[in-house]
mmCIF file of C-alpha atoms in Angstrom:
data_model
loop_
_atom_site.group_PDB
_atom_site.id
_atom_site.type_symbol
_atom_site.label_atom_id
_atom_site.label_comp_id
_atom_site.label_asym_id
_atom_site.label_seq_id
_atom_site.Cartn_x
_atom_site.Cartn_y
_atom_site.Cartn_z
ATOM 1 C CA MET A 299 195.452 -47.487 234.928
ATOM 2 C CA THR A 300 194.091 -45.291 232.132
ATOM 3 C CA ALA A 301 195.686 -45.602 228.741
ATOM 4 C CA THR A 302 197.030 -42.374 227.296
ATOM 5 C CA PRO A 303 196.104 -41.940 223.642
ATOM 6 C CA ALA A 304 198.937 -41.420 221.204
ATOM 7 C CA LEU A 305 199.635 -37.737 220.792
ATOM 8 C CA GLY A 306 199.939 -38.001 217.027
ATOM 9 C CA THR A 307 200.339 -34.585 215.474
ATOM 10 C CA TYR A 308 199.833 -31.571 217.620
ATOM 11 C CA GLN A 309 200.312 -27.846 217.383
ATOM 12 C CA LEU A 310 201.832 -25.440 219.837
ATOM 13 C CA ALA A 311 199.561 -22.748 221.237
ATOM 14 C CA SER A 312 198.751 -20.011 218.727
ATOM 15 C CA PRO A 313 195.812 -17.863 217.617
ATOM 16 C CA ASP A 314 195.284 -20.285 214.700
ATOM 17 C CA LEU A 315 195.121 -23.297 217.040
ATOM 18 C CA LEU A 316 192.553 -21.523 219.211
ATOM 19 C CA ARG A 317 190.435 -20.543 216.181
ATOM 20 C CA SER A 318 190.639 -24.071 214.742
ATOM 21 C CA ALA A 319 189.644 -25.649 218.044
ATOM 22 C CA PHE A 320 186.672 -23.340 218.590
ATOM 23 C CA ARG A 321 185.371 -23.834 215.036
ATOM 24 C CA ARG A 322 184.442 -27.293 216.330
ATOM 25 C CA HIS A 323 182.627 -25.848 219.349
ATOM 26 C CA ALA A 324 178.994 -25.038 218.569
ATOM 27 C CA ALA A 325 177.960 -21.808 220.256
ATOM 28 C CA GLY A 326 174.781 -19.806 220.553
ATOM 29 C CA VAL A 327 174.717 -16.509 218.685
ATOM 30 C CA ALA A 328 173.942 -13.152 220.257
ATOM 31 C CA VAL A 329 174.122 -9.548 219.168
ATOM 32 C CA ILE A 330 175.303 -6.970 221.692
ATOM 33 C CA THR A 331 174.192 -3.360 221.194
ATOM 34 C CA ALA A 332 174.815 -0.011 222.863
ATOM 35 C CA ARG A 333 174.004 3.635 222.277
ATOM 36 C CA GLY A 334 176.904 5.832 221.237
ATOM 37 C CA ASP A 335 177.164 9.597 220.760
ATOM 38 C CA SER A 336 177.275 9.036 216.984
ATOM 39 C CA GLY A 337 174.478 6.464 216.952
ATOM 40 C CA PRO A 338 173.974 2.831 217.869
ATOM 41 C CA VAL A 339 176.730 0.223 217.740
ATOM 42 C CA GLY A 340 176.573 -3.542 217.847
ATOM 43 C CA PHE A 341 178.426 -6.749 217.133
ATOM 44 C CA THR A 342 177.836 -10.481 216.895
ATOM 45 C CA ALA A 343 179.055 -12.477 219.894
ATOM 46 C CA THR A 344 179.362 -16.214 220.435
ATOM 47 C CA SER A 345 180.922 -15.721 223.864
ATOM 48 C CA LEU A 346 177.704 -14.879 225.756
ATOM 49 C CA ALA A 347 177.488 -16.773 229.044
ATOM 50 C CA SER A 348 175.282 -16.850 232.096
ATOM 51 C CA VAL A 349 177.486 -16.019 235.086
ATOM 52 C CA SER A 350 175.275 -15.776 238.155
ATOM 53 C CA ALA A 351 171.596 -16.096 239.083
ATOM 54 C CA GLU A 352 171.861 -13.907 242.192
ATOM 55 C CA PRO A 353 172.474 -11.237 241.128
ATOM 56 C CA PRO A 354 171.549 -12.087 237.521
ATOM 57 C CA LEU A 355 174.794 -11.567 235.576
ATOM 58 C CA VAL A 356 175.935 -12.352 232.039
ATOM 59 C CA SER A 357 179.309 -11.971 230.360
ATOM 60 C CA PHE A 358 180.574 -11.565 226.819
ATOM 61 C CA GLY A 359 183.904 -10.855 225.177
ATOM 62 C CA VAL A 360 184.688 -7.961 222.873
ATOM 63 C CA GLY A 361 187.938 -7.266 221.041
ATOM 64 C CA THR A 362 189.620 -3.987 221.884
ATOM 65 C CA SER A 363 190.239 -3.437 218.171
ATOM 66 C CA ALA A 364 186.524 -3.838 217.346
ATOM 67 C CA SER A 365 184.727 -0.758 216.030
ATOM 68 C CA SER A 366 182.130 -1.154 218.806
ATOM 69 C CA TRP A 367 184.678 -1.271 221.636
ATOM 70 C CA PRO A 368 185.031 2.491 222.265
ATOM 71 C CA VAL A 369 181.275 2.743 222.892
ATOM 72 C CA ILE A 370 181.073 -0.509 224.901
ATOM 73 C CA ALA A 371 184.049 0.711 226.952
ATOM 74 C CA GLU A 372 181.989 3.692 228.155
ATOM 75 C CA ALA A 373 178.410 2.384 228.009
ATOM 76 C CA GLU A 374 176.392 2.168 231.218
ATOM 77 C CA HIS A 375 173.885 -0.216 229.595
ATOM 78 C CA VAL A 376 173.989 -2.740 226.766
ATOM 79 C CA GLY A 377 171.417 -4.745 224.876
ATOM 80 C CA VAL A 378 171.848 -8.510 224.674
ATOM 81 C CA HIS A 379 169.894 -10.287 221.940
ATOM 82 C CA ILE A 380 169.797 -14.061 221.560
ATOM 83 C CA LEU A 381 169.199 -14.786 217.894
ATOM 84 C CA GLY A 382 166.901 -17.366 216.328
ATOM 85 C CA GLU A 383 167.717 -19.718 213.475
ATOM 86 C CA HIS A 384 165.854 -17.397 211.086
ATOM 87 C CA GLN A 385 168.414 -14.646 211.773
ATOM 88 C CA GLY A 386 171.599 -15.909 210.139
ATOM 89 C CA GLU A 387 171.758 -12.874 207.842
ATOM 90 C CA LEU A 388 171.308 -10.520 210.807
ATOM 91 C CA ALA A 389 174.168 -12.282 212.621
ATOM 92 C CA ALA A 390 176.331 -11.968 209.511
ATOM 93 C CA THR A 391 175.525 -8.257 209.202
ATOM 94 C CA PHE A 392 176.590 -7.555 212.784
ATOM 95 C CA ALA A 393 179.735 -9.669 212.289
ATOM 96 C CA ARG A 394 180.795 -7.937 209.056
ATOM 97 C CA SER A 395 183.351 -5.156 209.385
ATOM 98 C CA GLY A 396 182.168 -1.875 207.879
ATOM 99 C CA ALA A 397 178.532 -3.001 207.504
ATOM 100 C CA ASP A 398 175.642 -0.590 208.103
ATOM 101 C CA ARG A 399 174.417 -2.706 210.987
ATOM 102 C CA PHE A 400 171.391 -0.600 211.900
ATOM 103 C CA GLY A 401 170.297 0.301 208.346
ATOM 104 C CA ALA A 402 167.633 -1.570 206.405
ATOM 105 C CA PRO A 403 166.765 -4.404 206.605
ATOM 106 C CA THR A 404 167.694 -4.423 210.338
ATOM 107 C CA ALA A 405 164.553 -3.715 212.354
ATOM 108 C CA TRP A 406 165.169 -2.113 215.745
ATOM 109 C CA HIS A 407 163.914 0.526 218.141
ATOM 110 C CA GLU A 408 165.228 2.524 221.061
ATOM 111 C CA GLY A 409 164.526 0.545 224.205
ATOM 112 C CA PRO A 410 164.850 1.134 227.929
ATOM 113 C CA GLU A 411 167.917 3.130 229.008
ATOM 114 C CA GLY A 412 168.264 4.236 225.365
ATOM 115 C CA VAL A 413 169.639 0.823 224.381
ATOM 116 C CA PRO A 414 169.053 -0.237 220.751
ATOM 117 C CA VAL A 415 166.709 -3.249 220.867
ATOM 118 C CA LEU A 416 166.499 -5.547 217.843
ATOM 119 C CA ASP A 417 163.029 -6.602 216.718
ATOM 120 C CA ASP A 418 161.862 -10.195 216.212
ATOM 121 C CA VAL A 419 164.477 -11.896 218.396
ATOM 122 C CA PRO A 420 163.706 -14.847 220.696
ATOM 123 C CA VAL A 421 165.218 -13.002 223.683
ATOM 124 C CA TRP A 422 166.318 -9.443 224.380
ATOM 125 C CA LEU A 423 167.767 -8.117 227.615
ATOM 126 C CA VAL A 424 168.864 -4.707 228.817
ATOM 127 C CA CYS A 425 171.827 -5.000 231.154
ATOM 128 C CA ARG A 426 173.816 -2.575 233.312
ATOM 129 C CA VAL A 427 177.562 -2.948 232.814
ATOM 130 C CA VAL A 428 179.222 -3.750 236.145
ATOM 131 C CA GLY A 429 182.743 -4.625 235.008
ATOM 132 C CA ARG A 430 185.205 -4.793 232.150
ATOM 133 C CA ILE A 431 188.016 -7.275 232.709
ATOM 134 C CA PRO A 432 191.198 -7.227 230.573
ATOM 135 C CA ALA A 433 191.738 -10.567 228.813
ATOM 136 C CA GLY A 434 194.508 -10.431 226.202
ATOM 137 C CA ASP A 435 193.311 -8.523 223.130
ATOM 138 C CA HIS A 436 189.731 -8.610 224.465
ATOM 139 C CA ARG A 437 187.739 -7.398 227.420
ATOM 140 C CA ILE A 438 185.250 -9.579 229.256
ATOM 141 C CA VAL A 439 182.214 -7.459 230.019
ATOM 142 C CA LEU A 440 180.117 -8.357 233.067
ATOM 143 C CA ALA A 441 176.577 -7.033 232.959
ATOM 144 C CA GLU A 442 173.638 -7.276 235.351
ATOM 145 C CA LEU A 443 170.182 -7.874 233.918
ATOM 146 C CA VAL A 444 167.818 -4.937 234.366
ATOM 147 C CA LEU A 445 164.853 -6.137 232.295
ATOM 148 C CA GLY A 446 164.041 -8.065 229.157
ATOM 149 C CA ASP A 447 161.688 -10.236 227.177
ATOM 150 C CA PRO A 448 162.367 -13.974 226.786
ATOM 151 C CA THR A 449 159.072 -14.721 224.976
ATOM 152 C CA GLY A 450 160.055 -14.267 221.318
ATOM 153 C CA VAL A 451 159.642 -17.140 218.924
ATOM 154 C CA GLY A 452 162.232 -19.222 217.168
ATOM 155 C CA ARG A 453 164.734 -21.954 217.729
ATOM 156 C CA PRO A 454 168.313 -20.880 218.515
ATOM 157 C CA LEU A 455 170.889 -19.871 215.941
ATOM 158 C CA LEU A 456 174.224 -21.656 216.340
ATOM 159 C CA TYR A 457 177.708 -20.911 215.061
ATOM 160 C CA HIS A 458 179.771 -23.952 214.077
ATOM 161 C CA GLN A 459 182.589 -24.612 211.579
ATOM 162 C CA GLY A 460 182.560 -20.962 210.496
ATOM 163 C CA ARG A 461 178.845 -20.923 209.590
ATOM 164 C CA PHE A 462 175.536 -19.959 211.152
ATOM 165 C CA ASN A 463 173.255 -22.990 211.503
ATOM 166 C CA GLY A 464 169.893 -23.978 212.942
ATOM 167 C CA LEU A 465 169.518 -26.580 215.675
ATOM 168 C CA ARG A 466 168.744 -30.031 214.313
ATOM 169 C CA ASP A 467 166.637 -32.612 216.127
#
């Protein structure tokens, strides 16, 4: 028989409980980009996940109240950038509301399918959006890899306890 630990103090389900719990979950950091009629958009995501190898699919979440959502909602293609530990400030820029995300010092260029591609990242991918699934106040975007470059340098950037951190040995 397995002993059940004492419950101690607990909280009922709430947005604060979810945020508190996931502050303890270290996650890789990505920036998602897309081309909009008024210029490029992008946001920092810690929800990037590999979904399937055949076909090659990834997923990420985006809030429907996010400034990038209207463009992501219509985009045929998105850029997925896995950030390196040297890119904490870039991650913060793309996470900050109202920031000029594509202004200096952000280095980027127009890539395949017109997708904004960030320079100097360990990995960038161009993906075709194949689905947008309602999930509370977010949408889960499913995207199929079209092409990319996984040969950039740098160790991964992680998000943990509300901060961007490098991977420690």
